């Protein structure tokens, strides 16, 4: 990789490099690159920083994960290429399982993603040979692990399409989504949406989990109670304000 460190868009260019490399390795699909581009556009509008509503969502997400009895972190090609170590660390701190779940699924790609996570330190990765199905979902994302997403009470996902979020919520699960687009169906349907870039949000979530561990159940319940649509409105207001400020 030959991107100079002092390049003003160093971080963004590095992300692209990681995804392009993931594509060459058969982890990321071309459609994933397009999804990343949509995310980048929203990040530009947000200001490429974690704003206050996202911090509030991160706190509620951490409390929700600590209250969960069977949390699962859903991993796709983009997140595996961008931040495998962070995903593994999150799973450890949240005592959650890791499961591969893909829209453009092939056994080979699922196996490769599981391998990336194992190299990053994961002991167990579910979803390579899924044996259960999410009801009312026709995409390949319906294929899940019985011990993982199927029986989870809380699922954390990032860079996701709206259909599965909806189906998981319909199954009665709490869904924590990381999605830069506050207008997406995922953002609107999830129980808690963290409108932030996934590699910025995960370290903050890990930090918050460590901070909140040891808090009483009633305190965690207080922190976990969250009005997602009010928070999305606050995100949209932030973007609107920012655009007004930037007006030439
Ligand atoms: P929906 O079906 O929920 O309306 P969509 O059709 O936009 O969503 P995808 O095309 O799968 O679904 O897009 C994935 C989402 O992930 C997009 O909303 C995009 O903004 C977001 N996204 C992409 N890259 C990142 C990233 N690095 N961090 C956080 N979110 C991201």
Coordinates of N, CA and C and ligand atoms in Angstrom, one line a residue:
X1 N 0.8 -1.2 0.0 CA 0.0 0.0 0.0 C 0.9 1.2 0.0
X2 N 0.6 2.2 -0.9 CA 1.5 3.3 -1.1 C 0.8 4.6 -0.8
X3 N -0.1 4.7 0.1 CA -0.8 5.9 0.4 C 0.0 6.7 1.4
X4 N 0.4 7.9 1.1 CA 1.2 8.7 2.1 C 0.4 9.0 3.3
X5 N 1.0 8.9 4.4 CA 0.3 9.0 5.7 C -0.2 10.4 5.9
X6 N 0.4 11.4 5.3 CA 0.0 12.8 5.5 C -1.1 13.2 4.5
X7 N -1.6 12.3 3.7 CA -2.6 12.6 2.7 C -3.9 13.0 3.5
X8 N -4.5 14.1 3.1 CA -5.7 14.5 3.9 C -6.8 13.5 4.0
X9 N -6.9 12.6 3.0 CA -7.9 11.6 3.0 C -7.3 10.2 3.3
X10 N -6.3 10.2 4.1 CA -5.5 8.9 4.3 C -6.5 7.8 4.8
X11 N -7.3 8.1 5.8 CA -8.1 7.0 6.4 C -9.1 6.5 5.4
X12 N -9.7 7.4 4.7 CA -10.7 7.0 3.7 C -10.1 6.1 2.6
X13 N -8.9 6.6 2.2 CA -8.2 5.8 1.1 C -7.7 4.5 1.6
X14 N -7.3 4.4 2.8 CA -6.9 3.1 3.4 C -8.1 2.1 3.5
X15 N -9.3 2.7 3.8 CA -10.5 1.8 3.8 C -10.7 1.2 2.4
X16 N -10.6 2.1 1.4 CA -10.8 1.6 0.0 C -9.8 0.5 -0.3
X17 N -8.6 0.7 0.1 CA -7.5 -0.3 -0.2 C -7.9 -1.6 0.5
X18 N -8.4 -1.5 1.7 CA -8.7 -2.8 2.4 C -9.9 -3.5 1.7
X19 N -10.8 -2.7 1.3 CA -12.0 -3.3 0.6 C -11.5 -3.9 -0.8
X20 N -10.7 -3.2 -1.5 CA -10.2 -3.7 -2.8 C -9.4 -5.0 -2.6
X21 N -8.6 -5.0 -1.5 CA -7.8 -6.2 -1.2 C -8.7 -7.3 -0.8
X22 N -9.8 -7.0 -0.1 CA -10.8 -8.0 0.3 C -11.5 -8.6 -0.9
X23 N -11.7 -7.7 -1.9 CA -12.3 -8.2 -3.2 C -11.4 -9.2 -3.9
X24 N -10.1 -8.8 -3.9 CA -9.1 -9.7 -4.6 C -9.0 -11.1 -3.9
X25 N -9.3 -11.0 -2.6 CA -9.2 -12.3 -1.8 C -10.5 -13.1 -1.8
X26 N -11.5 -12.6 -2.4 CA -12.8 -13.3 -2.5 C -13.6 -13.1 -1.2
X27 N -13.4 -12.0 -0.5 CA -14.1 -11.8 0.8 C -15.2 -10.8 0.5
X28 N -14.9 -9.7 -0.2 CA -15.8 -8.7 -0.5 C -16.4 -8.9 -1.9
X29 N -17.6 -8.6 -2.2 CA -18.2 -8.7 -3.5 C -18.2 -7.2 -4.1
X30 N -18.4 -7.2 -5.4 CA -18.4 -5.9 -6.1 C -19.5 -5.0 -5.5
X31 N -20.7 -5.6 -5.3 CA -21.8 -4.9 -4.7 C -21.5 -4.3 -3.3
X32 N -20.6 -4.9 -2.6 CA -20.1 -4.4 -1.3 C -19.4 -3.1 -1.5
X33 N -18.6 -3.0 -2.6 CA -17.9 -1.8 -2.9 C -18.8 -0.6 -3.1
X34 N -19.9 -0.9 -3.8 CA -20.9 0.1 -4.1 C -21.6 0.6 -2.7
X35 N -21.9 -0.4 -1.9 CA -22.5 -0.1 -0.6 C -21.6 0.8 0.2
X36 N -20.3 0.5 0.1 CA -19.3 1.4 0.8 C -19.4 2.8 0.3
X37 N -19.5 2.9 -1.0 CA -19.6 4.3 -1.6 C -20.8 5.1 -1.1
X38 N -21.9 4.4 -0.9 CA -23.1 5.1 -0.3 C -22.8 5.5 1.1
X39 N -22.1 4.7 1.8 CA -21.7 5.0 3.2 C -20.8 6.2 3.2
X40 N -19.8 6.2 2.3 CA -18.8 7.3 2.3 C -19.5 8.7 2.0
X41 N -20.5 8.6 1.1 CA -21.2 9.9 0.8 C -21.9 10.4 2.1
X42 N -22.6 9.5 2.8 CA -23.2 10.0 4.0 C -22.2 10.5 5.1
X43 N -21.0 9.8 5.1 CA -20.0 10.2 6.1 C -19.5 11.6 5.8
X44 N -19.4 11.9 4.5 CA -19.0 13.3 4.1 C -20.0 14.3 4.6
X45 N -21.3 14.0 4.5 CA -22.3 14.9 5.0 C -22.3 15.0 6.5
X46 N -22.0 13.9 7.2 CA -21.9 13.9 8.7 C -20.7 14.7 9.2
X47 N -19.6 14.6 8.4 CA -18.4 15.3 8.8 C -17.3 14.4 9.2
X48 N -17.4 13.1 8.8 CA -16.4 12.1 9.1 C -16.0 12.1 10.6
X49 N -16.9 12.2 11.4 CA -16.6 12.2 12.9 C -17.8 11.6 13.6
X50 N -17.6 11.1 14.8 CA -18.7 10.5 15.6 C -19.4 11.7 16.3
X51 N -20.7 11.9 16.0 CA -21.4 13.0 16.5 C -22.2 12.5 17.8
X52 N -22.8 13.5 18.5 CA -23.4 13.2 19.8 C -24.5 12.2 19.7
X53 N -25.4 12.3 18.7 CA -26.5 11.2 18.7 C -25.9 9.8 18.5
X54 N -24.8 9.7 17.8 CA -24.2 8.4 17.6 C -23.6 7.9 18.9
X55 N -23.0 8.9 19.7 CA -22.5 8.5 21.0 C -23.6 8.0 21.9
X56 N -24.8 8.7 21.9 CA -25.9 8.2 22.7 C -26.3 6.8 22.3
X57 N -26.4 6.6 21.0 CA -26.7 5.2 20.5 C -25.7 4.2 20.9
X58 N -24.5 4.5 20.9 CA -23.4 3.6 21.3 C -23.6 3.2 22.8
X59 N -23.9 4.2 23.6 CA -24.1 3.9 25.1 C -25.3 3.0 25.2
X60 N -26.4 3.2 24.5 CA -27.6 2.4 24.6 C -27.3 1.0 24.1
X61 N -26.5 0.9 23.0 CA -26.1 -0.4 22.5 C -25.2 -1.2 23.4
X62 N -24.3 -0.5 24.1 CA -23.4 -1.2 25.1 C -24.3 -1.8 26.2
X63 N -25.2 -1.0 26.7 CA -26.1 -1.4 27.8 C -26.9 -2.6 27.3
X64 N -27.4 -2.5 26.1 CA -28.3 -3.6 25.6 C -27.5 -4.9 25.4
X65 N -26.3 -4.8 25.0 CA -25.4 -6.0 24.8 C -25.1 -6.6 26.2
X66 N -24.9 -5.8 27.2 CA -24.6 -6.3 28.5 C -25.8 -7.0 29.1
X67 N -27.0 -6.5 28.8 CA -28.3 -7.1 29.3 C -28.7 -8.4 28.5
X68 N -28.1 -8.6 27.3 CA -28.5 -9.7 26.5 C -28.1 -11.0 27.1
X69 N -28.9 -12.0 26.8 CA -28.5 -13.3 27.3 C -27.8 -14.1 26.2
X70 N -28.2 -13.8 24.9 CA -27.5 -14.5 23.8 C -27.2 -13.6 22.7
X71 N -26.2 -12.7 22.8 CA -25.9 -11.7 21.8 C -25.1 -12.3 20.6
X72 N -25.4 -11.9 19.4 CA -24.6 -12.3 18.3 C -24.2 -11.1 17.4
X73 N -22.9 -11.2 16.9 CA -22.4 -10.2 16.0 C -22.4 -10.8 14.6
X74 N -23.2 -10.1 13.8 CA -23.3 -10.6 12.4 C -22.2 -10.0 11.5
X75 N -21.5 -10.8 10.8 CA -20.3 -10.3 10.0 C -20.6 -10.6 8.5
X76 N -20.3 -9.5 7.7 CA -20.4 -9.7 6.3 C -19.0 -9.4 5.7
X77 N -18.9 -9.4 4.3 CA -17.7 -9.3 3.7 C -17.0 -8.0 4.0
X78 N -17.8 -6.9 3.9 CA -17.2 -5.5 4.1 C -16.6 -5.4 5.5
X79 N -17.4 -5.8 6.5 CA -16.9 -5.7 7.9 C -15.7 -6.6 8.2
X80 N -15.7 -7.8 7.6 CA -14.5 -8.7 7.7 C -13.3 -8.0 7.1
X81 N -13.5 -7.3 6.0 CA -12.3 -6.7 5.3 C -11.8 -5.5 6.1
X82 N -12.8 -4.7 6.6 CA -12.4 -3.4 7.2 C -11.9 -3.6 8.7
X83 N -12.5 -4.5 9.4 CA -12.2 -4.4 10.9 C -12.3 -5.8 11.6
X84 N -11.6 -6.8 11.1 CA -11.8 -8.1 11.8 C -11.4 -8.1 13.2
X85 N -10.3 -7.4 13.5 CA -9.8 -7.5 14.9 C -10.8 -6.8 15.9
X86 N -11.4 -5.7 15.4 CA -12.3 -5.0 16.2 C -13.6 -5.9 16.5
X87 N -14.0 -6.6 15.5 CA -15.2 -7.5 15.6 C -14.9 -8.6 16.6
X88 N -13.7 -9.1 16.6 CA -13.3 -10.2 17.5 C -13.2 -9.6 18.9
X89 N -12.7 -8.5 19.0 CA -12.5 -7.8 20.4 C -13.9 -7.5 20.9
X90 N -14.8 -7.0 20.1 CA -16.2 -6.7 20.5 C -16.8 -8.0 21.0
X91 N -16.7 -9.0 20.3 CA -17.3 -10.3 20.6 C -16.8 -10.7 22.0
X92 N -15.6 -10.6 22.2 CA -15.0 -11.0 23.5 C -15.5 -10.1 24.7
X93 N -15.5 -8.8 24.5 CA -15.9 -7.9 25.6 C -17.5 -8.0 25.8
X94 N -18.2 -8.3 24.8 CA -19.7 -8.4 24.9 C -20.1 -9.8 25.2
X95 N -19.2 -10.7 25.2 CA -19.5 -12.2 25.4 C -20.5 -12.6 24.4
X96 N -20.2 -12.2 23.1 CA -21.2 -12.5 22.0 C -20.5 -13.5 21.1
X97 N -21.4 -14.2 20.3 CA -20.9 -15.1 19.3 C -20.7 -14.3 18.0
X98 N -19.8 -14.8 17.1 CA -19.6 -14.2 15.8 C -20.2 -15.1 14.8
X99 N -21.0 -14.6 13.9 CA -21.6 -15.4 12.8 C -21.5 -14.7 11.5
X100 N -21.1 -15.4 10.5 CA -21.0 -14.9 9.1 C -22.4 -15.0 8.5
X101 N -22.8 -13.9 7.9 CA -24.1 -13.9 7.3 C -24.0 -13.0 6.0
X102 N -24.3 -13.6 4.8 CA -24.1 -12.9 3.6 C -25.3 -12.8 2.7
X103 N -25.4 -11.7 2.0 CA -26.4 -11.5 1.0 C -26.1 -12.3 -0.3
X104 N -24.8 -12.1 -0.7 CA -24.3 -12.8 -1.9 C -23.5 -14.0 -1.3
X105 N -24.2 -15.0 -1.0 CA -23.6 -16.1 -0.2 C -23.0 -17.2 -1.1
X106 N -21.8 -17.6 -0.8 CA -21.3 -18.9 -1.4 C -20.5 -19.6 -0.2
X107 N -20.5 -20.9 -0.2 CA -19.9 -21.6 0.9 C -18.4 -21.1 1.0
X108 N -17.8 -20.9 -0.2 CA -16.4 -20.6 -0.2 C -16.1 -19.2 0.4
X109 N -17.0 -18.3 0.1 CA -16.9 -16.9 0.7 C -17.1 -16.9 2.2
X110 N -18.1 -17.7 2.6 CA -18.4 -17.8 4.1 C -17.2 -18.4 4.8
X111 N -16.6 -19.4 4.2 CA -15.4 -20.1 4.8 C -14.2 -19.1 4.9
X112 N -14.0 -18.3 3.8 CA -12.9 -17.4 3.8 C -13.1 -16.3 4.8
X113 N -14.3 -15.8 5.0 CA -14.6 -14.8 6.0 C -14.3 -15.3 7.4
X114 N -14.8 -16.6 7.6 CA -14.5 -17.2 8.9 C -13.1 -17.3 9.2
X115 N -12.3 -17.6 8.1 CA -10.9 -17.8 8.3 C -10.2 -16.4 8.7
X116 N -10.7 -15.3 8.0 CA -10.2 -14.0 8.4 C -10.4 -13.7 9.9
X117 N -11.6 -14.1 10.3 CA -11.9 -13.8 11.8 C -11.1 -14.7 12.7
X118 N -10.9 -15.9 12.3 CA -10.0 -16.8 13.1 C -8.6 -16.3 13.2
X119 N -8.1 -15.8 12.0 CA -6.7 -15.2 12.0 C -6.7 -14.0 12.9
X120 N -7.8 -13.3 13.1 CA -7.9 -12.1 13.9 C -8.1 -12.5 15.4
X121 N -8.2 -13.8 15.7 CA -8.3 -14.3 17.1 C -9.6 -14.9 17.5
X122 N -10.5 -15.1 16.6 CA -11.8 -15.7 17.0 C -11.6 -17.2 17.2
X123 N -12.3 -17.6 18.3 CA -12.2 -19.1 18.6 C -13.2 -19.8 17.8
X124 N -14.4 -19.2 17.8 CA -15.5 -19.9 17.1 C -16.2 -19.0 16.1
X125 N -16.5 -19.4 14.9 CA -17.2 -18.6 14.0 C -18.4 -19.4 13.5
X126 N -19.6 -18.9 13.7 CA -20.8 -19.6 13.2 C -21.2 -19.2 11.8
X127 N -22.1 -19.9 11.2 CA -22.7 -19.4 9.9 C -22.0 -20.0 8.7
X128 N -21.0 -20.8 8.8 CA -20.3 -21.3 7.6 C -21.2 -22.5 7.1
X129 N -21.8 -23.3 8.0 CA -22.7 -24.3 7.5 C -24.0 -24.1 8.2
X130 N -24.8 -23.1 7.8 CA -26.0 -22.7 8.5 C -27.1 -23.8 8.4
X131 N -27.8 -24.0 9.5 CA -28.7 -25.1 9.5 C -30.1 -24.6 9.9
X132 N -30.3 -23.3 10.0 CA -31.7 -22.8 10.3 C -32.0 -21.6 9.3
X133 N -33.2 -21.2 9.3 CA -33.7 -20.2 8.4 C -34.5 -19.1 9.1
X134 N -34.2 -17.8 8.8 CA -35.1 -16.8 9.3 C -36.4 -16.8 8.5
X135 N -37.5 -16.9 9.2 CA -38.8 -16.9 8.4 C -39.0 -15.6 7.7
X136 N -39.8 -15.7 6.6 CA -40.3 -14.5 5.9 C -39.1 -13.7 5.2
X137 N -38.1 -14.4 4.8 CA -37.0 -13.7 4.2 C -36.5 -14.6 3.0
X138 N -36.5 -14.0 1.8 CA -36.2 -14.9 0.7 C -34.7 -14.8 0.3
X139 N -34.0 -13.8 0.7 CA -32.5 -13.7 0.3 C -31.7 -14.7 1.0
X140 N -30.5 -14.9 0.6 CA -29.6 -15.9 1.2 C -29.3 -15.5 2.6
X141 N -29.6 -14.3 3.0 CA -29.3 -13.9 4.4 C -30.2 -14.7 5.4
X142 N -31.2 -15.4 4.8 CA -32.1 -16.1 5.7 C -31.4 -17.3 6.4
X143 N -30.3 -17.7 5.7 CA -29.6 -18.9 6.2 C -28.7 -18.6 7.4
X144 N -29.1 -19.1 8.6 CA -28.4 -18.8 9.8 C -28.1 -20.0 10.7
X145 N -27.3 -19.8 11.7 CA -27.0 -20.9 12.6 C -28.0 -20.9 13.7
X146 N -28.4 -22.2 14.0 CA -29.4 -22.4 15.1 C -28.9 -21.9 16.4
X147 N -27.6 -22.1 16.7 CA -27.0 -21.7 18.0 C -26.7 -20.2 18.0
X148 N -26.7 -19.6 16.8 CA -26.3 -18.2 16.7 C -27.5 -17.2 16.5
X149 N -27.5 -16.6 15.3 CA -28.6 -15.6 15.0 C -30.0 -16.2 15.3
X150 N -30.2 -17.4 14.9 CA -31.6 -18.0 15.0 C -32.1 -17.9 16.4
X151 N -31.3 -18.2 17.4 CA -31.8 -18.2 18.8 C -31.3 -17.0 19.6
X152 N -30.6 -16.0 18.9 CA -30.1 -14.9 19.6 C -31.3 -14.0 20.1
X153 N -31.0 -13.3 21.2 CA -32.0 -12.3 21.6 C -31.6 -10.9 21.2
X154 N -30.3 -10.7 20.9 CA -29.8 -9.4 20.4 C -28.8 -9.7 19.3
X155 N -29.0 -8.9 18.2 CA -28.1 -9.1 17.0 C -27.5 -7.7 16.7
X156 N -26.2 -7.7 16.6 CA -25.5 -6.5 16.1 C -25.1 -6.7 14.7
X157 N -25.4 -5.7 13.8 CA -25.1 -5.9 12.4 C -24.6 -4.5 11.9
X158 N -23.9 -4.6 10.8 CA -23.4 -3.3 10.2 C -23.4 -3.5 8.7
X159 N -23.6 -2.4 8.0 CA -23.6 -2.4 6.5 C -24.6 -3.4 6.0
X160 N -25.8 -3.2 6.3 CA -26.8 -4.3 6.1 C -28.0 -3.8 5.3
X161 N -28.7 -4.7 4.6 CA -29.9 -4.2 3.9 C -31.1 -4.4 4.9
X162 N -32.2 -3.6 4.5 CA -33.3 -3.5 5.4 C -34.1 -4.7 5.6
X163 N -34.2 -5.6 4.6 CA -35.1 -6.8 4.7 C -34.8 -7.7 5.9
X164 N -33.5 -7.9 6.1 CA -33.1 -8.9 7.2 C -33.3 -8.2 8.5
X165 N -33.0 -6.9 8.6 CA -33.2 -6.2 9.8 C -34.7 -6.3 10.2
X166 N -35.6 -6.1 9.2 CA -37.0 -6.2 9.5 C -37.4 -7.6 9.9
X167 N -36.9 -8.6 9.2 CA -37.2 -10.0 9.6 C -36.7 -10.3 11.0
X168 N -35.6 -9.8 11.4 CA -35.0 -10.1 12.7 C -35.9 -9.4 13.8
X169 N -36.3 -8.2 13.5 CA -37.1 -7.5 14.5 C -38.5 -8.2 14.6
X170 N -39.0 -8.7 13.5 CA -40.2 -9.5 13.5 C -40.1 -10.8 14.3
X171 N -38.9 -11.3 14.4 CA -38.7 -12.5 15.2 C -38.6 -12.2 16.7
X172 N -38.7 -10.9 17.0 CA -38.7 -10.5 18.4 C -37.3 -10.1 18.9
X173 N -36.3 -10.0 18.0 CA -34.9 -9.8 18.5 C -34.7 -8.3 18.6
X174 N -33.8 -7.9 19.5 CA -33.3 -6.5 19.5 C -32.2 -6.4 18.4
X175 N -32.3 -5.4 17.6 CA -31.3 -5.3 16.5 C -30.5 -4.0 16.7
X176 N -29.2 -4.1 16.8 CA -28.3 -2.9 16.9 C -27.7 -2.8 15.5
X177 N -27.9 -1.7 14.9 CA -27.3 -1.5 13.5 C -26.3 -0.4 13.5
X178 N -25.2 -0.6 12.8 CA -24.3 0.5 12.5 C -24.4 0.8 11.0
X179 N -24.9 2.0 10.8 CA -25.2 2.4 9.4 C -25.1 3.9 9.2
X180 N -24.3 4.3 8.2 CA -24.1 5.7 8.0 C -25.3 6.4 7.4
X181 N -26.2 5.7 6.9 CA -27.4 6.3 6.2 C -28.6 6.4 7.2
X182 N -28.8 7.6 7.8 CA -30.0 7.6 8.7 C -31.3 7.4 8.1
X183 N -31.3 7.4 6.7 CA -32.6 7.2 6.0 C -32.8 5.8 5.6
X184 N -31.9 4.9 5.8 CA -32.0 3.6 5.2 C -33.1 2.8 6.0
X185 N -33.6 1.8 5.4 CA -34.7 0.9 6.0 C -34.1 0.3 7.3
X186 N -32.8 -0.1 7.2 CA -32.1 -0.7 8.3 C -32.1 0.3 9.5
X187 N -31.7 1.5 9.2 CA -31.6 2.5 10.2 C -33.0 2.7 10.9
X188 N -34.0 2.7 10.1 CA -35.4 3.0 10.6 C -36.0 1.8 11.3
X189 N -35.6 0.6 10.9 CA -36.3 -0.6 11.5 C -35.5 -1.1 12.7
X190 N -34.2 -0.8 12.8 CA -33.5 -1.4 14.0 C -33.9 -0.8 15.3
X191 N -33.6 -1.5 16.4 CA -34.0 -1.1 17.7 C -33.1 0.1 18.1
X192 N -31.8 0.0 17.8 CA -30.9 1.0 18.1 C -30.0 1.2 16.9
X193 N -29.9 2.4 16.3 CA -29.1 2.6 15.1 C -28.0 3.5 15.5
X194 N -26.8 3.1 15.3 CA -25.6 3.9 15.5 C -25.2 4.5 14.1
X195 N -25.5 5.8 13.9 CA -25.2 6.4 12.6 C -23.7 6.8 12.6
X196 N -22.9 5.9 12.3 CA -21.4 6.2 12.3 C -20.7 5.2 11.4
X197 N -19.5 5.6 11.1 CA -18.7 4.7 10.3 C -18.3 3.5 11.2
X198 N -18.3 2.3 10.6 CA -18.2 1.1 11.5 C -16.8 1.1 12.2
X199 N -15.7 1.5 11.5 CA -14.4 1.4 12.2 C -14.2 2.5 13.3
X200 N -15.0 3.5 13.2 CA -15.0 4.6 14.2 C -15.9 4.1 15.4
X201 N -17.0 3.5 15.1 CA -18.0 3.2 16.1 C -17.5 2.0 17.0
X202 N -16.9 1.0 16.4 CA -16.6 -0.2 17.2 C -15.6 0.0 18.3
X203 N -14.5 0.8 18.2 CA -13.7 1.0 19.4 C -14.4 1.8 20.5
X204 N -15.3 2.7 20.1 CA -16.1 3.4 21.1 C -17.1 2.5 21.8
X205 N -17.6 1.6 21.0 CA -18.6 0.6 21.6 C -17.8 -0.3 22.6
X206 N -16.7 -0.7 22.2 CA -15.8 -1.6 23.1 C -15.5 -0.9 24.4
X207 N -15.1 0.4 24.2 CA -14.7 1.2 25.4 C -15.9 1.4 26.3
X208 N -17.1 1.6 25.7 CA -18.3 1.8 26.5 C -18.7 0.5 27.3
X209 N -18.5 -0.6 26.6 CA -18.9 -1.9 27.2 C -18.0 -2.1 28.5
X210 N -16.7 -1.8 28.3 CA -15.8 -1.9 29.4 C -16.2 -1.0 30.6
X211 N -16.6 0.2 30.2 CA -17.0 1.2 31.2 C -18.2 0.8 32.0
X212 N -19.2 0.2 31.3 CA -20.5 -0.1 31.9 C -20.5 -1.4 32.6
X213 N -19.6 -2.3 32.3 CA -19.6 -3.6 32.9 C -19.5 -3.4 34.4
X214 N -20.4 -4.1 35.1 CA -20.3 -4.0 36.6 C -21.4 -3.1 37.1
X215 N -22.1 -2.4 36.2 CA -23.2 -1.5 36.6 C -24.4 -2.4 36.9
X216 N -25.3 -1.9 37.8 CA -26.5 -2.7 38.2 C -27.4 -2.9 37.0
X217 N -28.2 -4.0 37.0 CA -29.2 -4.3 36.0 C -30.1 -3.1 35.8
X218 N -30.6 -2.5 36.9 CA -31.6 -1.4 36.7 C -30.9 -0.2 36.0
X219 N -29.6 0.1 36.3 CA -28.9 1.2 35.6 C -28.8 0.9 34.1
X220 N -28.4 -0.4 33.9 CA -28.2 -0.8 32.4 C -29.6 -0.7 31.7
X221 N -30.6 -1.1 32.4 CA -32.0 -1.0 31.7 C -32.3 0.5 31.4
X222 N -31.9 1.3 32.3 CA -32.2 2.8 32.2 C -31.4 3.3 30.9
X223 N -30.1 2.9 30.8 CA -29.3 3.3 29.7 C -29.7 2.7 28.4
X224 N -30.3 1.5 28.5 CA -30.6 0.8 27.2 C -31.9 1.3 26.6
X225 N -32.7 2.0 27.4 CA -34.0 2.5 26.9 C -33.7 3.6 25.9
X226 N -34.2 3.5 24.7 CA -33.7 4.4 23.6 C -34.8 4.6 22.6
X227 N -35.0 5.9 22.2 CA -36.0 6.3 21.2 C -35.2 6.4 19.9
X228 N -35.3 5.3 19.1 CA -34.5 5.3 17.9 C -34.9 6.4 16.9
X229 N -36.2 6.6 16.7 CA -36.6 7.6 15.7 C -36.2 9.0 16.1
X230 N -36.3 9.3 17.4 CA -35.9 10.6 17.9 C -34.4 10.8 17.6
X231 N -33.6 9.7 17.8 CA -32.2 9.8 17.6 C -31.9 10.0 16.1
X232 N -32.6 9.3 15.2 CA -32.4 9.5 13.8 C -32.7 10.9 13.4
X233 N -33.8 11.5 14.0 CA -34.2 12.9 13.7 C -33.0 13.8 14.1
X234 N -32.4 13.5 15.2 CA -31.3 14.4 15.7 C -30.1 14.3 14.7
X235 N -29.9 13.1 14.1 CA -28.8 12.9 13.1 C -29.2 13.7 11.9
X236 N -30.4 13.7 11.4 CA -30.8 14.4 10.2 C -30.7 15.9 10.5
X237 N -31.0 16.3 11.7 CA -30.9 17.8 12.0 C -29.4 18.2 12.0
X238 N -28.5 17.3 12.5 CA -27.1 17.6 12.4 C -26.6 17.8 11.0
X239 N -27.1 16.9 10.1 CA -26.7 17.0 8.7 C -27.2 18.3 8.1
X240 N -28.5 18.6 8.4 CA -29.1 19.8 7.8 C -28.3 21.0 8.3
X241 N -28.0 21.1 9.6 CA -27.2 22.2 10.1 C -25.9 22.3 9.4
X242 N -25.3 21.2 9.3 CA -23.9 21.2 8.7 C -23.9 21.7 7.2
X243 N -24.9 21.2 6.5 CA -25.0 21.7 5.1 C -25.3 23.2 5.0
X244 N -26.1 23.7 6.0 CA -26.3 25.2 6.0 C -25.0 25.9 6.3
X245 N -24.2 25.4 7.2 CA -23.0 26.0 7.6 C -22.0 26.0 6.4
X246 N -22.0 24.9 5.6 CA -21.1 24.8 4.5 C -21.4 25.5 3.3
X247 N -22.7 26.1 3.3 CA -23.1 26.8 2.1 C -22.1 27.8 1.7
X248 N -21.7 27.9 0.4 CA -20.7 28.8 0.0 C -21.3 30.3 0.0
Ligands
LIG1 P1 -31.7 -0.5 3.3 O1 -32.1 -1.7 2.6 O2 -31.6 -0.6 4.8 O3 -32.4 0.8 2.9 P2 -29.4 -0.2 1.5 O4 -30.2 -0.6 0.4 O5 -28.7 1.1 1.5 O6 -30.2 -0.2 2.9 P3 -27.0 -1.7 1.3 O7 -26.9 -1.3 -0.1 O8 -26.7 -3.1 1.7 O9 -28.4 -1.4 1.9 O10 -26.1 -0.6 2.0 C1 -25.5 -0.8 3.2 C2 -25.6 0.4 4.1 O11 -24.4 0.5 4.8 C3 -25.7 1.8 3.4 O12 -26.8 2.4 4.1 C4 -24.4 2.5 3.7 O13 -24.7 3.9 4.1 C5 -23.9 1.8 4.9 N1 -22.4 1.7 5.0 C6 -21.6 1.5 4.0 N2 -20.3 1.5 4.4 C7 -20.4 1.7 5.8 C8 -19.4 1.9 6.8 N3 -18.1 1.7 6.5 N4 -19.8 2.1 8.0 C9 -21.1 2.2 8.3 N5 -22.1 2.1 7.4 C10 -21.7 1.9 6.1

